Short mmCIF file of C-alpha atoms in Angstrom, two decimals:
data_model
loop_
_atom_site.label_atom_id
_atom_site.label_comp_id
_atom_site.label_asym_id
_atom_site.label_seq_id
_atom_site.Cartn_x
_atom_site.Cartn_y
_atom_site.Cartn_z
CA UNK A 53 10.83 66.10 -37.11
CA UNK A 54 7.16 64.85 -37.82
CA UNK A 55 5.98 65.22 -33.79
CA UNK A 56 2.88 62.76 -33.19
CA UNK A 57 1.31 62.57 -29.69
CA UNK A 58 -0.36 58.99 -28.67
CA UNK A 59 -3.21 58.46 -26.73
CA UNK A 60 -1.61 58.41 -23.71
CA UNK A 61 -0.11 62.00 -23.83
CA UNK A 62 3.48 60.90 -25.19
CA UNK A 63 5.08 63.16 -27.91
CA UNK A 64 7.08 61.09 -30.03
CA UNK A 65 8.79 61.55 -33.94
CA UNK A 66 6.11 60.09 -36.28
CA UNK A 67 9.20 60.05 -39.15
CA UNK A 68 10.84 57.24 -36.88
CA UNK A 69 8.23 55.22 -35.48
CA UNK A 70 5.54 55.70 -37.72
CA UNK A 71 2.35 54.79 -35.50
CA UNK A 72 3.70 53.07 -32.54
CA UNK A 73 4.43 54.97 -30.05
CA UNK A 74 8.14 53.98 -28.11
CA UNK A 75 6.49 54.65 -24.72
CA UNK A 76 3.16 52.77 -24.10
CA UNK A 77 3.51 50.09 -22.10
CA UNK A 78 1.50 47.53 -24.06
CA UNK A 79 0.14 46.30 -27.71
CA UNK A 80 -3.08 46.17 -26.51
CA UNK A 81 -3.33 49.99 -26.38
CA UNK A 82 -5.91 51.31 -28.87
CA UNK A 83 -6.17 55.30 -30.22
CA UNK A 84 -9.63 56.95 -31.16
CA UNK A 85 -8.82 59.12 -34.46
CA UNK A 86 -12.00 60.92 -35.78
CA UNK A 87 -13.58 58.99 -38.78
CA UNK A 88 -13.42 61.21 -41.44
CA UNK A 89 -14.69 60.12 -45.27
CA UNK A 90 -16.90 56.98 -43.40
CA UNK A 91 -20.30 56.17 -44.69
CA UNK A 92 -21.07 56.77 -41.22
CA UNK A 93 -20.35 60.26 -41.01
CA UNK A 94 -18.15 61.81 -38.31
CA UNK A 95 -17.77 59.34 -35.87
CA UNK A 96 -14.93 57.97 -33.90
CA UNK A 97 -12.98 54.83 -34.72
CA UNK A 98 -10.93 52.62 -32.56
CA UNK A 99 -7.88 51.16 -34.50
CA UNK A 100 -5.12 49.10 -32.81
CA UNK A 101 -1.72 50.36 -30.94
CA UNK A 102 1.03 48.38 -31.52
CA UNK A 103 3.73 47.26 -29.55
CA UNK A 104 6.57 49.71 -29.05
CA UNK A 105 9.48 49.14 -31.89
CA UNK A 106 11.77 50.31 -29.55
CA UNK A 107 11.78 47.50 -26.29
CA UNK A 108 11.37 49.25 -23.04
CA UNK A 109 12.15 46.54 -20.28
CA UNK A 110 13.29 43.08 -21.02
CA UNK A 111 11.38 40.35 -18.79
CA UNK A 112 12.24 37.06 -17.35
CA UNK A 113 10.99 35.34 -20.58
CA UNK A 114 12.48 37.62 -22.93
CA UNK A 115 9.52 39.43 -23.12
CA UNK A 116 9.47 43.27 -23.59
CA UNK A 117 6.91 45.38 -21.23
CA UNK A 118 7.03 49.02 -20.51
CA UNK A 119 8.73 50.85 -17.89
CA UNK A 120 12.44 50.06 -18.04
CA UNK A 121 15.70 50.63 -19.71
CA UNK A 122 17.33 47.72 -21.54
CA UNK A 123 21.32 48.12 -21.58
CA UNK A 124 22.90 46.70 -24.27
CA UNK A 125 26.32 46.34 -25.80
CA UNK A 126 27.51 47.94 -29.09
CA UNK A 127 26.25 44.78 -31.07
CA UNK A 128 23.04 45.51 -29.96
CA UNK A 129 22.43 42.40 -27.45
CA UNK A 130 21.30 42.24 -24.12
CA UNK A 131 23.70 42.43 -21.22
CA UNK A 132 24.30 39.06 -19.67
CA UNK A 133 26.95 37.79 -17.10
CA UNK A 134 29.07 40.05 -15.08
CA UNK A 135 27.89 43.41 -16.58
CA UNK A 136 24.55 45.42 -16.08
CA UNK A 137 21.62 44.06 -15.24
CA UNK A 138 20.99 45.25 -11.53
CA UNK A 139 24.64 45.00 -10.94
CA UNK A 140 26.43 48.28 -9.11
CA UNK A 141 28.27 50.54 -11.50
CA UNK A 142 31.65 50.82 -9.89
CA UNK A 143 34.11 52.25 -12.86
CA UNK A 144 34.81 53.36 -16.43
CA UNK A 145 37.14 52.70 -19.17
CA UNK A 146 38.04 55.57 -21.31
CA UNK A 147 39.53 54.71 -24.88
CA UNK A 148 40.38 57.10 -27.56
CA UNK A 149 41.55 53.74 -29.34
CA UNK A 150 38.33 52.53 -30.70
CA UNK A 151 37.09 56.27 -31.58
CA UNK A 152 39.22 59.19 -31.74
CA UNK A 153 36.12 61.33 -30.35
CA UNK A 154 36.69 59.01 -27.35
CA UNK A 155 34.14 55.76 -25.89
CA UNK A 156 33.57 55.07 -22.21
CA UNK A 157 33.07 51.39 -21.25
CA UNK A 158 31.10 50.98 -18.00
CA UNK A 159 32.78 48.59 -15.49
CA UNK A 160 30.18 46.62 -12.76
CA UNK A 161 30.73 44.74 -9.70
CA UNK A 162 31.38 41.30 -10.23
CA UNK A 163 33.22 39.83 -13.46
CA UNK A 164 33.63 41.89 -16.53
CA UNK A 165 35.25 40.50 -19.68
CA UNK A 166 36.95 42.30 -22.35
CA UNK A 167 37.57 40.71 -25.69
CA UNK A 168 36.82 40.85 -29.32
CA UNK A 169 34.36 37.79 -28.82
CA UNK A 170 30.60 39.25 -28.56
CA UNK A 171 29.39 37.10 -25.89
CA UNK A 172 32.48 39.70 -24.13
CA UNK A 173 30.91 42.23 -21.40
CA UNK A 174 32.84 44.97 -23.28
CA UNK A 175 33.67 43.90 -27.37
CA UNK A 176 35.91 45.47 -29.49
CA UNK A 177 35.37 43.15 -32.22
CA UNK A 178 37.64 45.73 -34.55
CA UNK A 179 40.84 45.20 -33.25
CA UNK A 180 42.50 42.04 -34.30
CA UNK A 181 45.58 42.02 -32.02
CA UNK A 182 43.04 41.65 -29.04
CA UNK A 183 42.18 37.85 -28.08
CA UNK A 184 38.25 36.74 -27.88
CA UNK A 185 38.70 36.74 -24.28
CA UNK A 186 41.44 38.97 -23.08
CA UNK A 187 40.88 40.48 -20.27
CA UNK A 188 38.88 40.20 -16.50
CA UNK A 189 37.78 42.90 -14.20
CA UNK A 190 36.67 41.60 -11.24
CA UNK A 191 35.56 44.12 -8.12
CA UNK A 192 34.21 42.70 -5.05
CA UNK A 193 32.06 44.17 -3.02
CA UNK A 194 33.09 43.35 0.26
CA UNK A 195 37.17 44.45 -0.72
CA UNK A 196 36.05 47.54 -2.67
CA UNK A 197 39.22 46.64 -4.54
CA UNK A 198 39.26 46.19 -8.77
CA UNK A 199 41.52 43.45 -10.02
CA UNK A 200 42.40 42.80 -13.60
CA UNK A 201 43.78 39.19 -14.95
CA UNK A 202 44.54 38.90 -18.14
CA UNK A 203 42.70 35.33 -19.70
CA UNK A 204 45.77 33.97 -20.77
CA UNK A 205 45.78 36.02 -24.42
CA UNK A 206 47.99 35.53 -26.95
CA UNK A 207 49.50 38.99 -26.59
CA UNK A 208 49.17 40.05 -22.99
CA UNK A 209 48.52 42.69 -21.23
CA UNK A 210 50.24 45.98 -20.16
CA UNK A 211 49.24 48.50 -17.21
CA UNK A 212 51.43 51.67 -16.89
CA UNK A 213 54.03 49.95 -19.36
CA UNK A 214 54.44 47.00 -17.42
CA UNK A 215 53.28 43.08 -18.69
CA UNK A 216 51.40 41.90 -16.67
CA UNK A 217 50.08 37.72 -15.66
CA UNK A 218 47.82 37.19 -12.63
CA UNK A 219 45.94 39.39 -10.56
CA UNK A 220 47.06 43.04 -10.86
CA UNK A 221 44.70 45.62 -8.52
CA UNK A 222 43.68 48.92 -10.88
CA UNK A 223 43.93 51.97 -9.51
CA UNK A 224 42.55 55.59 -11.38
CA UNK A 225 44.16 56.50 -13.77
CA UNK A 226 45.95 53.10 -14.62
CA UNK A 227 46.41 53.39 -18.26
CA UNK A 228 45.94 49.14 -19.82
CA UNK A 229 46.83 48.39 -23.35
CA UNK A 230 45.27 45.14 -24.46
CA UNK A 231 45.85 44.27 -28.12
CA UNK A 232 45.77 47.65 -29.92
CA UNK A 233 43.52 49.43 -27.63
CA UNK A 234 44.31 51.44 -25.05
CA UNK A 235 41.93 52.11 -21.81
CA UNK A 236 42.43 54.57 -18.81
CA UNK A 237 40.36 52.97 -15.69
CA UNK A 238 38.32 55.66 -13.39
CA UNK A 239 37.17 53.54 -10.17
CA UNK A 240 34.15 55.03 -8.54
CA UNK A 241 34.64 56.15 -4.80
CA UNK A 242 32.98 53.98 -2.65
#
């Protein structure tokens, strides 16, 4: 790992992110780096600081500034809708389905969708028995309960073996199979 510290005091891998720096805040940053081989001897330069390649905090206008973490799904988009954002983290989904070393899906108050679609809250774009839309998690607040409805797929949804239509309140451990996947829910004590 080629280390590289900024002028700002941030260590960073130089092999990665070549002159930019990941953690400054701004494009407008500049670096002084001593003028070596210049007609003008052994002064000090001033070249330009890019902006981070790796977006720090996402801003109303799409925007990146510094400061923040940016959640986003596998496919590498931003979290919209029901999921993330400044929304509470109230569960997990556990599936040894998708990997056999095991992924954990995060679950937030509100509405989360499941689906292969990847405007989905949680995608699994891999498995085809799964409908674009498949599944809702819904937890509200002010019930502290977590209901899941299934979105009217083409091949339903089972929890602990049962099919189930409507709204079906998760408990942990509840083990739901939704196309070829299989999830085991972990709610989050209040």
């Amino acid at each position: 790992m080629a280390t590289k510290k900024c002028i700002n005091g941030h260590q960073y891998d130089a092999s990665i992110y070549g002159d930019n720096c990941p953690f400054c805040p701004s494009h407008e940053a500049t670096a002084m780096i001593p003028n070596g081989g210049s007609s003008s001897g052994g002064e000090t330069a001033v070249i330009g600081h890019e902006a981070p390649t790796i977006p720090m905090n996402e801003g109303a206008g799409g925007e990146f500034a510094g400061g923040g973490t940016v959640i986003r799904r596998a496919d590498g988009q931003p979290m919209t809708g029901g999921a993330g954002g400044n929304k509470k983290l109230v569960g997990v989904l556990v599936s040894y389905s998708v990997d056999p070393m095991g992924e954990v899906y995060k679950i937030y108050e509100g509405r989360n969708i499941i689906g292969r679609a990847p405007v989905c809250d949680i995608a699994i774009p891999s498995d085809e028995n799964m409908s674009g839309q498949h599944l809702l998690i819904l937890y509200v607040e002010a019930e502290g309960i977590v209901w899941a409805e299934d979105q009217k797929s083409s091949n339903g949804t089972y929890i602990n073996g049962k099919f189930s239509r409507g709204m079906i309140e998760l408990h942990t451990n509840d083990l739901i199979v939704i196309g070829g996947t299989k999830f085991i829910f972990f709610q989050i004590p209040r």
